[in-house]
Amino acid sequence: MSIETLIAEYGLAAVFLGAGIEGETMVLAGGLFAHEGMLSLPGAMIAAACGSFVADQLFFAAGRRFRSHRWVQRAQKKPAFAKALTTLERYPVGFIFAFRFLYGLRTVSPIAIGTTHVRTRQFLWINAVAAAVWGALFTSLGYVFGTGIAELLGRYRPHGRQWLWVAGAAVLLGGGFAAFRWWRSRRA
């Protein structure tokens, strides 16, 4: 089975999982694959939105259910957690909508929100709308970026497996950068 066949068969599942676990890099890659015709653009958008929504709901539920667990207690000691709570107090609806767009607050924010008195139903609805906007935006950026690369490269336009290598490199770079930031924050 070729890589193209694997992407066509499992691509949307990868976008779904990647949106929840890794975030923007996988969703941008989903847009790139849609540009190349390996994925459906609307399907990639929906998979990205659903993956982000499910992950943030799970993090919210973890914050709500395990407030006194050492894992949540450790997260509460991080500066990003305090920043999330402070911003949530000032702009509750706006922050719930926007946290996924704010670098450094994407994972800790739903946990922080879960430890507060924000109603589950309120978080669910705002999270659903924000996930839909986020998924459509970043998938579209990946799609448009694919068009831009094709124009920049002119006559040489990567096809098939070459896009897989580009997307893989983007995921590795994004993961490496995230790991470095995590490592650096642990030392501080």
Short mmCIF file of C-alpha atoms in Angstrom, two decimals:
data_model
loop_
_atom_site.label_atom_id
_atom_site.label_comp_id
_atom_site.label_asym_id
_atom_site.label_seq_id
_atom_site.Cartn_x
_atom_site.Cartn_y
_atom_site.Cartn_z
CA MET A 1 0.00 0.00 0.00
CA SER A 2 1.46 3.38 -0.99
CA ILE A 3 1.80 6.38 1.30
CA GLU A 4 -0.76 8.26 -0.80
CA THR A 5 -3.27 5.46 -0.20
CA LEU A 6 -2.58 5.54 3.54
CA ILE A 7 -3.11 9.29 3.64
CA ALA A 8 -6.31 9.00 1.63
CA GLU A 9 -7.58 6.25 3.95
CA TYR A 10 -6.40 7.54 7.35
CA GLY A 11 -5.66 11.20 6.66
CA LEU A 12 -8.70 12.71 8.33
CA ALA A 13 -8.20 10.55 11.42
CA ALA A 14 -4.63 11.84 11.58
CA VAL A 15 -5.86 15.44 11.32
CA PHE A 16 -8.43 14.75 14.06
CA LEU A 17 -5.86 13.29 16.45
CA GLY A 18 -3.18 15.80 15.50
CA ALA A 19 -5.47 18.77 16.09
CA GLY A 20 -6.10 17.62 19.63
CA ILE A 21 -2.62 16.44 20.52
CA GLU A 22 -0.22 18.62 18.57
CA GLY A 23 -2.31 21.50 17.26
CA GLU A 24 -1.62 23.85 14.40
CA THR A 25 1.15 21.94 12.61
CA MET A 26 -0.98 18.91 11.83
CA VAL A 27 -3.96 21.05 10.85
CA LEU A 28 -1.78 23.11 8.50
CA ALA A 29 -0.50 19.83 7.04
CA GLY A 30 -4.11 18.75 6.57
CA GLY A 31 -4.66 21.91 4.52
CA LEU A 32 -1.56 21.14 2.47
CA PHE A 33 -2.82 17.63 1.75
CA ALA A 34 -6.22 19.05 0.79
CA HIS A 35 -4.45 21.41 -1.61
CA GLU A 36 -2.82 18.39 -3.25
CA GLY A 37 -6.16 16.60 -3.49
CA MET A 38 -5.24 13.89 -0.98
CA LEU A 39 -7.87 15.05 1.51
CA SER A 40 -11.17 16.84 1.24
CA LEU A 41 -10.81 20.45 2.40
CA PRO A 42 -14.18 20.48 4.21
CA GLY A 43 -13.36 17.08 5.72
CA ALA A 44 -9.99 18.35 6.97
CA MET A 45 -11.68 21.42 8.46
CA ILE A 46 -14.27 19.29 10.25
CA ALA A 47 -11.65 16.80 11.49
CA ALA A 48 -9.49 19.67 12.82
CA ALA A 49 -12.43 21.35 14.55
CA CYS A 50 -13.67 18.11 16.10
CA GLY A 51 -10.20 17.07 17.26
CA SER A 52 -9.59 20.43 18.89
CA PHE A 53 -13.07 20.45 20.46
CA VAL A 54 -12.75 16.96 21.94
CA ALA A 55 -9.26 17.58 23.34
CA ASP A 56 -10.26 20.86 24.97
CA GLN A 57 -13.41 19.31 26.44
CA LEU A 58 -11.29 16.52 27.92
CA PHE A 59 -8.80 19.01 29.39
CA PHE A 60 -11.71 21.06 30.81
CA ALA A 61 -13.22 17.92 32.35
CA ALA A 62 -9.82 16.96 33.80
CA GLY A 63 -9.50 20.38 35.41
CA ARG A 64 -13.04 20.14 36.76
CA ARG A 65 -12.82 16.57 38.03
CA PHE A 66 -9.22 16.46 39.26
CA ARG A 67 -8.77 19.93 40.79
CA SER A 68 -6.89 18.60 43.78
CA HIS A 69 -4.85 15.98 41.90
CA ARG A 70 -1.10 16.58 41.89
CA TRP A 71 -1.09 16.81 38.07
CA VAL A 72 -3.49 19.77 38.18
CA GLN A 73 -1.77 21.21 41.26
CA ARG A 74 1.53 21.16 39.35
CA ALA A 75 -0.10 22.91 36.38
CA GLN A 76 -1.48 25.57 38.74
CA LYS A 77 2.07 26.55 39.72
CA LYS A 78 2.97 27.51 36.15
CA PRO A 79 2.85 31.20 35.15
CA ALA A 80 0.63 30.38 32.17
CA PHE A 81 -2.02 28.98 34.52
CA ALA A 82 -2.15 32.19 36.54
CA LYS A 83 -2.20 34.24 33.35
CA ALA A 84 -5.10 32.15 32.05
CA LEU A 85 -7.11 32.65 35.25
CA THR A 86 -6.44 36.39 35.34
CA THR A 87 -7.52 36.84 31.74
CA LEU A 88 -10.56 34.59 32.28
CA GLU A 89 -11.71 36.78 35.18
CA ARG A 90 -11.54 39.93 33.05
CA TYR A 91 -12.93 38.53 29.77
CA PRO A 92 -14.67 35.20 30.43
CA VAL A 93 -16.41 34.63 27.08
CA GLY A 94 -13.67 36.24 24.99
CA PHE A 95 -10.94 34.23 26.68
CA ILE A 96 -12.79 30.92 26.32
CA PHE A 97 -13.17 31.71 22.62
CA ALA A 98 -9.62 32.96 22.05
CA PHE A 99 -7.30 30.82 24.22
CA ARG A 100 -6.58 28.35 21.40
CA PHE A 101 -5.19 31.23 19.34
CA LEU A 102 -2.84 32.41 22.13
CA TYR A 103 0.61 30.85 22.08
CA GLY A 104 1.58 29.19 25.33
CA LEU A 105 -1.97 29.04 26.69
CA ARG A 106 -3.57 26.44 24.44
CA THR A 107 -3.24 23.36 26.67
CA VAL A 108 -3.26 24.87 30.14
CA SER A 109 -6.27 27.14 29.55
CA PRO A 110 -9.05 24.54 29.40
CA ILE A 111 -7.59 22.91 32.53
CA ALA A 112 -7.54 26.30 34.27
CA ILE A 113 -11.09 27.07 33.12
CA GLY A 114 -12.19 23.67 34.44
CA THR A 115 -10.98 24.60 37.94
CA THR A 116 -13.21 27.70 37.99
CA HIS A 117 -16.97 28.12 38.29
CA VAL A 118 -17.52 28.43 34.53
CA ARG A 119 -20.54 26.29 33.70
CA THR A 120 -19.83 23.19 31.62
CA ARG A 121 -22.60 24.05 29.16
CA GLN A 122 -21.20 27.57 28.64
CA PHE A 123 -17.71 26.20 27.98
CA LEU A 124 -19.10 23.55 25.64
CA TRP A 125 -20.92 26.03 23.38
CA ILE A 126 -18.15 28.61 23.23
CA ASN A 127 -15.56 25.87 22.72
CA ALA A 128 -17.60 24.40 19.84
CA VAL A 129 -17.79 27.72 18.00
CA ALA A 130 -14.12 28.54 18.65
CA ALA A 131 -13.00 25.06 17.51
CA ALA A 132 -14.97 25.46 14.27
CA VAL A 133 -13.38 28.85 13.58
CA TRP A 134 -9.89 27.60 14.51
CA GLY A 135 -10.19 24.45 12.41
CA ALA A 136 -11.44 26.31 9.35
CA LEU A 137 -8.83 29.07 9.71
CA PHE A 138 -5.74 26.90 10.11
CA THR A 139 -6.81 24.34 7.53
CA SER A 140 -7.44 27.19 5.10
CA LEU A 141 -4.02 28.65 5.86
CA GLY A 142 -2.46 25.27 5.04
CA TYR A 143 -4.47 25.12 1.84
CA VAL A 144 -3.49 28.65 0.79
CA PHE A 145 0.11 28.03 1.84
CA GLY A 146 0.12 25.03 -0.51
CA THR A 147 -0.99 27.29 -3.36
CA GLY A 148 1.71 29.84 -2.48
CA ILE A 149 4.43 27.20 -2.43
CA ALA A 150 3.29 25.90 -5.81
CA GLU A 151 3.50 29.43 -7.24
CA LEU A 152 6.90 30.08 -5.66
CA LEU A 153 8.34 26.86 -6.97
CA GLY A 154 7.01 27.52 -10.44
CA ARG A 155 7.63 24.57 -12.70
CA TYR A 156 8.89 22.27 -9.95
CA ARG A 157 5.84 21.34 -7.97
CA PRO A 158 6.20 18.52 -5.44
CA HIS A 159 3.64 15.73 -5.70
CA GLY A 160 2.64 12.71 -3.70
CA ARG A 161 5.30 11.55 -1.30
CA GLN A 162 7.23 14.81 -1.48
CA TRP A 163 4.37 16.61 0.31
CA LEU A 164 4.44 13.91 2.95
CA TRP A 165 8.11 14.71 3.60
CA VAL A 166 7.34 18.43 3.79
CA ALA A 167 4.49 17.83 6.23
CA GLY A 168 6.60 15.39 8.23
CA ALA A 169 9.41 17.93 8.48
CA ALA A 170 6.92 20.58 9.63
CA VAL A 171 5.55 18.25 12.31
CA LEU A 172 9.07 17.35 13.48
CA LEU A 173 10.13 21.00 13.61
CA GLY A 174 6.97 21.96 15.48
CA GLY A 175 7.38 19.05 17.89
CA GLY A 176 11.05 19.84 18.41
CA PHE A 177 10.27 23.48 19.12
CA ALA A 178 7.51 22.50 21.57
CA ALA A 179 9.82 20.01 23.31
CA PHE A 180 12.54 22.64 23.60
CA ARG A 181 10.10 25.17 25.11
CA TRP A 182 8.82 22.53 27.53
CA TRP A 183 12.36 21.58 28.54
CA ARG A 184 13.32 25.23 29.01
CA SER A 185 10.21 25.93 31.12
CA ARG A 186 11.01 22.95 33.37
CA ARG A 187 14.47 24.37 34.07
CA ALA A 188 13.08 27.76 35.07
#
